[in-house]
Coordinates of C-alpha atoms in Angstrom, one line a residue:
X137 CA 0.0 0.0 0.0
X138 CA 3.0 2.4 1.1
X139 CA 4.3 1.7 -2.7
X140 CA 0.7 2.2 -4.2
X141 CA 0.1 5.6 -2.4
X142 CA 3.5 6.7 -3.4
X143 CA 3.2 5.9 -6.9
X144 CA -0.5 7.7 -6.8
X145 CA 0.9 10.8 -5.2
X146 CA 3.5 11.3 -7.6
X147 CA 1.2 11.0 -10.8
X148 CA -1.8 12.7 -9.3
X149 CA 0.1 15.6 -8.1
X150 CA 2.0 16.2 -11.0
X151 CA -0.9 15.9 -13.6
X152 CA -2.9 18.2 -11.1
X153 CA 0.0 21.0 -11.7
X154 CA -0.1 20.1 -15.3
X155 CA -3.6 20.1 -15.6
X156 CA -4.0 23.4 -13.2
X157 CA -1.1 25.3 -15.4
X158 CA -2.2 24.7 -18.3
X159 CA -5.7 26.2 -17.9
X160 CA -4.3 29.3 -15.5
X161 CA -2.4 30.3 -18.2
X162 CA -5.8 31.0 -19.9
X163 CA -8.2 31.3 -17.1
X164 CA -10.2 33.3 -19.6
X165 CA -10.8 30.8 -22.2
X166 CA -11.6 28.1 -19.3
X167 CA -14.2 30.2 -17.9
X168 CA -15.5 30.4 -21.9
X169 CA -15.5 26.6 -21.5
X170 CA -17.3 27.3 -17.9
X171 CA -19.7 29.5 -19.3
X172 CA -20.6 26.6 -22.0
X173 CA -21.2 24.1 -18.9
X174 CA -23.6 26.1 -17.5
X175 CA -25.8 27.5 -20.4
X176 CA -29.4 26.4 -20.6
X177 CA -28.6 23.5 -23.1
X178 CA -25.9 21.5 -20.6
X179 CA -26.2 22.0 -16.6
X180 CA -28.9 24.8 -17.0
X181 CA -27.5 26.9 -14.3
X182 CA -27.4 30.2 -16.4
X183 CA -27.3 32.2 -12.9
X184 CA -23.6 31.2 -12.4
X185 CA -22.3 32.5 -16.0
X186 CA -21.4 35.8 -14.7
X187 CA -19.2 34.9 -12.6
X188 CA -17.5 32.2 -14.5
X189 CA -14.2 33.9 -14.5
X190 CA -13.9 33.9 -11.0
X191 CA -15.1 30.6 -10.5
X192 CA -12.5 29.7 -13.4
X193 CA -9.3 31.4 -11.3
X194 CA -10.4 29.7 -8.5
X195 CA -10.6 26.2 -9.9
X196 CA -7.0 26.4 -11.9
X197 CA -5.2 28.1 -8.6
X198 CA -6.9 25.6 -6.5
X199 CA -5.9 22.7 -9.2
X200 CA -2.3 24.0 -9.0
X201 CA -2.2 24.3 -5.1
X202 CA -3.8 20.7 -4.5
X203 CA -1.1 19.1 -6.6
X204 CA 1.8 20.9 -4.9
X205 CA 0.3 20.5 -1.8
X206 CA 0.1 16.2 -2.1
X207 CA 3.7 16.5 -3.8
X208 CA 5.2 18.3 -0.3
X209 CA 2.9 16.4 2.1
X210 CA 1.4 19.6 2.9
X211 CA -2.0 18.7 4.9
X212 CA -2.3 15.2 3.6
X213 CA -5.9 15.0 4.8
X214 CA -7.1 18.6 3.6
X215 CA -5.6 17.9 0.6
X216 CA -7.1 14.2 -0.2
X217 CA -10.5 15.0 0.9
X218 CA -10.5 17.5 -1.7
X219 CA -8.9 15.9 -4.5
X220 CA -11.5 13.8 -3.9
X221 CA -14.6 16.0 -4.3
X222 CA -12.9 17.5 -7.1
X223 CA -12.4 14.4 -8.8
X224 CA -16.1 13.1 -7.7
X225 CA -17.9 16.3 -9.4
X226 CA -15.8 16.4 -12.2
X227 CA -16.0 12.3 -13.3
X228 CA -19.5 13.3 -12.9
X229 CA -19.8 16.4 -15.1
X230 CA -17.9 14.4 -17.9
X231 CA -19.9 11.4 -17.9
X232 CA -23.1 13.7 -18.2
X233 CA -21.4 15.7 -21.2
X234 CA -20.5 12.3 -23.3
X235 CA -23.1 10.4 -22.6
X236 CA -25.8 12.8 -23.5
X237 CA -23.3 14.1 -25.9
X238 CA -23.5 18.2 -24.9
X239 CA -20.3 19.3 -25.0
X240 CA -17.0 18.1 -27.4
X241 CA -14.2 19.1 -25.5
X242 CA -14.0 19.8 -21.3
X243 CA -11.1 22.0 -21.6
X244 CA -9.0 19.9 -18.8
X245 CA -6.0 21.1 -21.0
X246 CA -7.3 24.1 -22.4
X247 CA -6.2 24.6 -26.3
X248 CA -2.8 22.5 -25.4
X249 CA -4.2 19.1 -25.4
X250 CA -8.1 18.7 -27.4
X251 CA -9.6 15.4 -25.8
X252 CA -12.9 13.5 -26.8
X253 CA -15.3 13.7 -24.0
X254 CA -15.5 9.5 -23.7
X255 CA -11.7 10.1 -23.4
X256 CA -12.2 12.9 -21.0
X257 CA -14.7 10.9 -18.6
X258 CA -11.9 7.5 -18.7
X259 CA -9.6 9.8 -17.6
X260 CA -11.0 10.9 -14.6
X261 CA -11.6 7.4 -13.7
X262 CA -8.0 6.5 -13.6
X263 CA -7.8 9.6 -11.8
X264 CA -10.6 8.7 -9.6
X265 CA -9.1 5.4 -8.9
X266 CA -5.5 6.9 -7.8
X267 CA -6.6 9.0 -5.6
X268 CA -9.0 6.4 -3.8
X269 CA -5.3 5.1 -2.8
X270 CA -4.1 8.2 -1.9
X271 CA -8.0 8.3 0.5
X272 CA -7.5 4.7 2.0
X273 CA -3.6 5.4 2.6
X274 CA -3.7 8.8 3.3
X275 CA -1.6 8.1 6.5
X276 CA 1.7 7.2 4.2
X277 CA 1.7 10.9 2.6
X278 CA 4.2 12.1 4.7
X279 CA 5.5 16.1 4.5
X280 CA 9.3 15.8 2.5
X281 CA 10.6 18.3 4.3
X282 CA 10.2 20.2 7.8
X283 CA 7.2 22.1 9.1
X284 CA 8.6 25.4 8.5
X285 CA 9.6 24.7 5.0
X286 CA 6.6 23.0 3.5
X287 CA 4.2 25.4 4.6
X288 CA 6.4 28.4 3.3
X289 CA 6.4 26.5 0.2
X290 CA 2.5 26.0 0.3
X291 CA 2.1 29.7 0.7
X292 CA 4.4 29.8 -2.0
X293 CA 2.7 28.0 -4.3
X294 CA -0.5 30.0 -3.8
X295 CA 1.1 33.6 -4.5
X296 CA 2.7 32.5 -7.8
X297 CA -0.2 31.3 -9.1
X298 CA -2.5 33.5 -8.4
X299 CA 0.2 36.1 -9.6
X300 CA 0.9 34.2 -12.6
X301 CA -3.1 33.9 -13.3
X302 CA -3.6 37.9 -13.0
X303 CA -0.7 38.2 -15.0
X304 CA -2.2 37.2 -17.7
X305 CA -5.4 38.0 -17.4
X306 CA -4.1 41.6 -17.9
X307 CA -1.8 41.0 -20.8
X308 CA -2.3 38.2 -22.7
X309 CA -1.4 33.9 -22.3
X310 CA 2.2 33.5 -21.8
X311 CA 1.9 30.2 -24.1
X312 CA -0.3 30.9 -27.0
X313 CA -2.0 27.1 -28.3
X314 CA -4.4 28.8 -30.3
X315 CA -4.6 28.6 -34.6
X316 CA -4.1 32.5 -34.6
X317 CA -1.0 32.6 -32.5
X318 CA 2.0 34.8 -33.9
X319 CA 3.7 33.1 -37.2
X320 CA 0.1 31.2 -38.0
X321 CA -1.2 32.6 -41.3
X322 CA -5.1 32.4 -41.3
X323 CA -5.9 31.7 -44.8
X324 CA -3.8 28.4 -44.7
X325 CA -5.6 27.9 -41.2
X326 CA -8.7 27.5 -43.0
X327 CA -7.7 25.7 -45.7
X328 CA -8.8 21.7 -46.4
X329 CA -6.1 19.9 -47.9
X330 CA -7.5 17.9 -50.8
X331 CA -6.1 14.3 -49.4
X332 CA -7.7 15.4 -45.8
X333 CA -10.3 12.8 -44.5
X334 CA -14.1 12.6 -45.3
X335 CA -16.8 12.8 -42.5
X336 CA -18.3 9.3 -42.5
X337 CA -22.2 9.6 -41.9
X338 CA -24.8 7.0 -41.7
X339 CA -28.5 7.8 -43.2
X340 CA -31.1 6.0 -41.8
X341 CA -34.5 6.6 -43.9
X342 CA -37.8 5.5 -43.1
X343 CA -40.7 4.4 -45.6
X344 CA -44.1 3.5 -45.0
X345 CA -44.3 0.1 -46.9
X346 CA -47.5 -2.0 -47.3
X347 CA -48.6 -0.1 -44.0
X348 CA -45.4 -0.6 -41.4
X349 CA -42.8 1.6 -41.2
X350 CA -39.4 0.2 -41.9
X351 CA -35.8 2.2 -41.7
X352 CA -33.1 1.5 -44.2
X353 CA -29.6 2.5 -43.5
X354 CA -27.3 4.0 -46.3
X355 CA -24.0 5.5 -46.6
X356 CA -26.2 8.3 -48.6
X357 CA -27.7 7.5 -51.8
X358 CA -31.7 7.3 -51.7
X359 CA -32.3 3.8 -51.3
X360 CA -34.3 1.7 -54.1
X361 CA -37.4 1.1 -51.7
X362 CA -41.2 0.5 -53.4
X363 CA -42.7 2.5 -50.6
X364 CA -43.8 6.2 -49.1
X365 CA -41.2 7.7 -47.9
X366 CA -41.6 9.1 -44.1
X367 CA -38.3 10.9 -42.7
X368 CA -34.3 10.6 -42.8
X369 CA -32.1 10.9 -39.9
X370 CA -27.9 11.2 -40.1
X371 CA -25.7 10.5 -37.7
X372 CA -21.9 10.9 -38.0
X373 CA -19.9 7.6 -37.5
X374 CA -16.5 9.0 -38.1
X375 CA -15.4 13.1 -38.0
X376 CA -14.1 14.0 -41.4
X377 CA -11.2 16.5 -41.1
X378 CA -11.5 20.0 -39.0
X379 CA -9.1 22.9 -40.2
X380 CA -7.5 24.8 -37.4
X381 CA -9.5 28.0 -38.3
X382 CA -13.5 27.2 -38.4
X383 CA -16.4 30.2 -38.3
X384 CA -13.6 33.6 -38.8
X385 CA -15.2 36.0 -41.7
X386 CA -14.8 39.5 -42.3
X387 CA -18.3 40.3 -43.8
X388 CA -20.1 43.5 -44.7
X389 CA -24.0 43.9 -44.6
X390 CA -23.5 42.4 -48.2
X391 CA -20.6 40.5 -48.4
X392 CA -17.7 38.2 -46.6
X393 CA -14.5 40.2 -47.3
X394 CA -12.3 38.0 -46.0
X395 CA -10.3 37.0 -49.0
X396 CA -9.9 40.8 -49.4
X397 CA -8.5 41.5 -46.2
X398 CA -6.1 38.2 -45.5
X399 CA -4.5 39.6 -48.8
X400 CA -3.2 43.2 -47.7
X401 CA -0.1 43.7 -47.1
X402 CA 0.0 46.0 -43.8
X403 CA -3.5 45.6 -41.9
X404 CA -4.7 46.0 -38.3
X405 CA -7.2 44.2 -36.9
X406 CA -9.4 45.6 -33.6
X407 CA -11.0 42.8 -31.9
X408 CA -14.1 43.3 -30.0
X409 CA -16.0 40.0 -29.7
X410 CA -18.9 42.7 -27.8
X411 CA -18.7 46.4 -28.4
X412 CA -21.0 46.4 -25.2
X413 CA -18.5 44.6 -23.4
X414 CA -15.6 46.3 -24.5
X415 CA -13.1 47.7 -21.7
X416 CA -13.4 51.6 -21.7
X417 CA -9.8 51.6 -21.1
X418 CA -8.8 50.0 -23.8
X419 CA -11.7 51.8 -26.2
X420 CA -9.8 55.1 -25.3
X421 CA -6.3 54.0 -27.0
X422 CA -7.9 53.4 -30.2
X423 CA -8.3 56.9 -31.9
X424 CA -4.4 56.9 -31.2
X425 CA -3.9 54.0 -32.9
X426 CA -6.2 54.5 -35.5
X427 CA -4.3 57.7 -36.5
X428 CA -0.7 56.0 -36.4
X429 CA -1.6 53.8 -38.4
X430 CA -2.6 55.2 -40.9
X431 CA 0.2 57.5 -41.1
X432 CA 2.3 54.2 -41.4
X433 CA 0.7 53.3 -44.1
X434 CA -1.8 50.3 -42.4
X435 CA -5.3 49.9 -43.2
X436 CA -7.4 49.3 -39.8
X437 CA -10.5 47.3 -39.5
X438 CA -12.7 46.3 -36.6
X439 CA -13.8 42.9 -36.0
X440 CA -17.1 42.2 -33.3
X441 CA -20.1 40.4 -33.0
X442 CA -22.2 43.2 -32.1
X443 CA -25.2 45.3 -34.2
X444 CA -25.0 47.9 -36.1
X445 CA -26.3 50.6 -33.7
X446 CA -24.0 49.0 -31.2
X447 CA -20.7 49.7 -33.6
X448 CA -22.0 53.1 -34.6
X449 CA -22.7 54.0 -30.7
X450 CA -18.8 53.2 -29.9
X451 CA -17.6 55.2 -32.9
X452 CA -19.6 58.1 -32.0
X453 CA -18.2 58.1 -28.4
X454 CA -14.6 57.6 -28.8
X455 CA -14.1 59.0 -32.1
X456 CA -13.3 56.0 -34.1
X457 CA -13.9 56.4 -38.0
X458 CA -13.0 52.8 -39.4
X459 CA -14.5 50.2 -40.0
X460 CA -16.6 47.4 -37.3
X461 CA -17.3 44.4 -39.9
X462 CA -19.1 41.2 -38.2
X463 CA -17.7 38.0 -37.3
X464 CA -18.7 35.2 -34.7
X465 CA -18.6 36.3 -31.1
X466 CA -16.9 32.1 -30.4
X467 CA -14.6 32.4 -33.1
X468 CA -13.0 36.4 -32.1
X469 CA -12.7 35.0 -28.5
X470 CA -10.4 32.5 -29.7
X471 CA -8.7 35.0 -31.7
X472 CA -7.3 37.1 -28.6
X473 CA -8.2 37.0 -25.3
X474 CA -9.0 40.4 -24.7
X475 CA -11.4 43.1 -25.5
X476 CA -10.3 45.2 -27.2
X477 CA -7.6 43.2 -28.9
X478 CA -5.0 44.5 -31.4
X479 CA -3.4 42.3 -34.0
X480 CA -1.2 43.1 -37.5
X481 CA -1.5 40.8 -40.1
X482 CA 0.8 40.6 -43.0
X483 CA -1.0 38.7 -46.2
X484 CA -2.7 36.6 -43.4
X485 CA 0.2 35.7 -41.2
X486 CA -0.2 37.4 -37.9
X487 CA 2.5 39.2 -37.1
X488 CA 1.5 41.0 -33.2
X489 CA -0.4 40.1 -31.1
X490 CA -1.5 42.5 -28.0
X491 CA -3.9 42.9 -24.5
X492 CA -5.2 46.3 -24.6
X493 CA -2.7 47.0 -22.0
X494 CA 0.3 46.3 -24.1
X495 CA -0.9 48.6 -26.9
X496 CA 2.4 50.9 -26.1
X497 CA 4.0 47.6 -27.5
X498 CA 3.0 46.8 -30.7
X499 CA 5.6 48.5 -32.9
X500 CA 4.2 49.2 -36.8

């Protein structure tokens, strides 16, 4: 049992730090991810959205602290009992989400690492299962070092990642998983490669024949049936392939520009997934860098999800005169974690990247 525990505490903790870094490095897009959990469609607990950033930086510092805290022997019971009710609610939550198939990916590894949610749920139950050890041998985690030390370096712990989790919350991820990270180009992002895999889907259509109703399965062709046909349902056996870059457009009232725009030479690109939502801070450095811009020869465009009477509100009150063309709120939150965000594109290929803070740093 002494060997079992040991071996437990030493995988659990570490892919607890793992796990916990990955996401506070974008505690933004987890709570995204959060948000998605508990929309009307999933949990239906719509009351806890806004504040699914906060619950999101306490879950990834917690995540973090927990593992370091079984590594060091820090308050071996504390810290079982709630690896344990973590574990318990979240083997829970992805069981619900595969087996009534409501959401594709759980985050655990943020953009790092995409998992499928059966693979998600049989994770946690290896997980589960190791730290049922660490419950039933709890008295073998003993602390590696003195008192002194291993709570200085459980305080420890704490500080840096809740530092590290403000830090870029205020700037921007430190690692950057994403398809519109600096040095992706966009247009090859969404691009299909010709050899690139087919969805497989199953039809499965039902006639009325000599009074019963019978269902005929297909890979897609209308079957040869002498009867009246009732219905068709698809469902997809295999995924086909999925470019990096799904849902990003650039369209007018009229038009999807984006062809025209991933072509110029010298563009920047203001990001506002909701010109509602969009800091006032941040809104205020724009006429700046509207006007620089141009004088360096850069075309600027706005990007957002929002109305038209919404765009034409935030021009009118901080003196913007470009652009705001429309693109899906899901797909500019993957684009930068911020609002506003600034990014300069060269023929497609981003070339900054910048938090609204940082705008002093992007150099054109």
């Amino acid at each position: 049992m002494k060997v079992l525990v040991n071996i437990s505490r030493v995988l659990v903790g570490i892919l607890f730090i793992f796990s916990g870094f990955i996401k506070l490095n974008d505690p933004l897009g987890f709570s995204y991810k959060l948000q998605e959990y508990f929309s009307p469609d999933v949990l239906n607990i719509p009351f806890l959205e806004p504040y699914a950033l906060m619950i999101s930086v306490f879950v990834v510092v917690f995540e973090v602290v927990l593992g370091v805290f079984l590594l060091i022997g820090y308050k071996p019971k504390f810290t079982v009992w709630s690896l344990m009710a973590m574990m318990v609610f979240f083997t829970f939550l992805t069981f619900y989400a595969a087996y009534f198939e409501k959401v594709k990916d759980c985050g655990c590894f943020g953009d790092f690492l995409k998992l499928e949610p059966w693979e998600t749920f049989w994770k946690d139950v290896v997980l589960l299962v190791l730290i049922i050890i660490l419950f039933i041998g709890v008295k073998y985690i003993a602390p590696l070092y003195g008192r002194l030390t291993t709570t200085i370096l459980a305080l420890l712990s704490f500080i840096l990642s809740l530092g590290f989790g403000y830090h870029v919350l205020m700037h921007l991820p430190v690692f950057d998983f994403r398809a519109y990270k600096i040095g992706n180009n966009i247009k090859e992002g969404m691009s299909i490669p010709e050899d690139a895999p087919k969805p497989l889907v199953e039809y499965y259509w039902t006639f009325n024949i000599n009074g019963a109703e019978q269902t005929i399965t297909t890979k897609g062709a209308y079957p040869d049936v002498d009867g009246d046909f009732v219905g068709v349902d698809t469902k997809v056996i295999r995924e086909g392939y999925q470019p990096p870059v799904v849902d990003f457009s650039i369209e007018s009232e009229d038009e999807n520009l984006v062809d025209e725009f991933l072509n110029e030479e010298k563009l920047i690109i203001v990001v506002s997934y909701g010109l509602e939502f969009i800091e006032r801070e941040g809104a205020l450095k724009l006429k700046a860098l509207q006007k620089e811009a141009r004088e360096k020869g850069y075309k600027i465009i706005g990007l957002t999800a929002s109305g038209e009477s919404e765009k034409q509100r935030i021009k009118a009150a901080y003196g913007l005169d470009f652009e705001f063309y429309l693109c899906d709120e899901k797909a500019l939150k993957t684009v930068v974690r911020s609002n506003p965000g600034i990014l300069e594109l060269d023929k497609g290929t981003v070339k900054q990247k910048v938090h609204w803070n940082d705008l002093e740093d992007l150099k054109l």
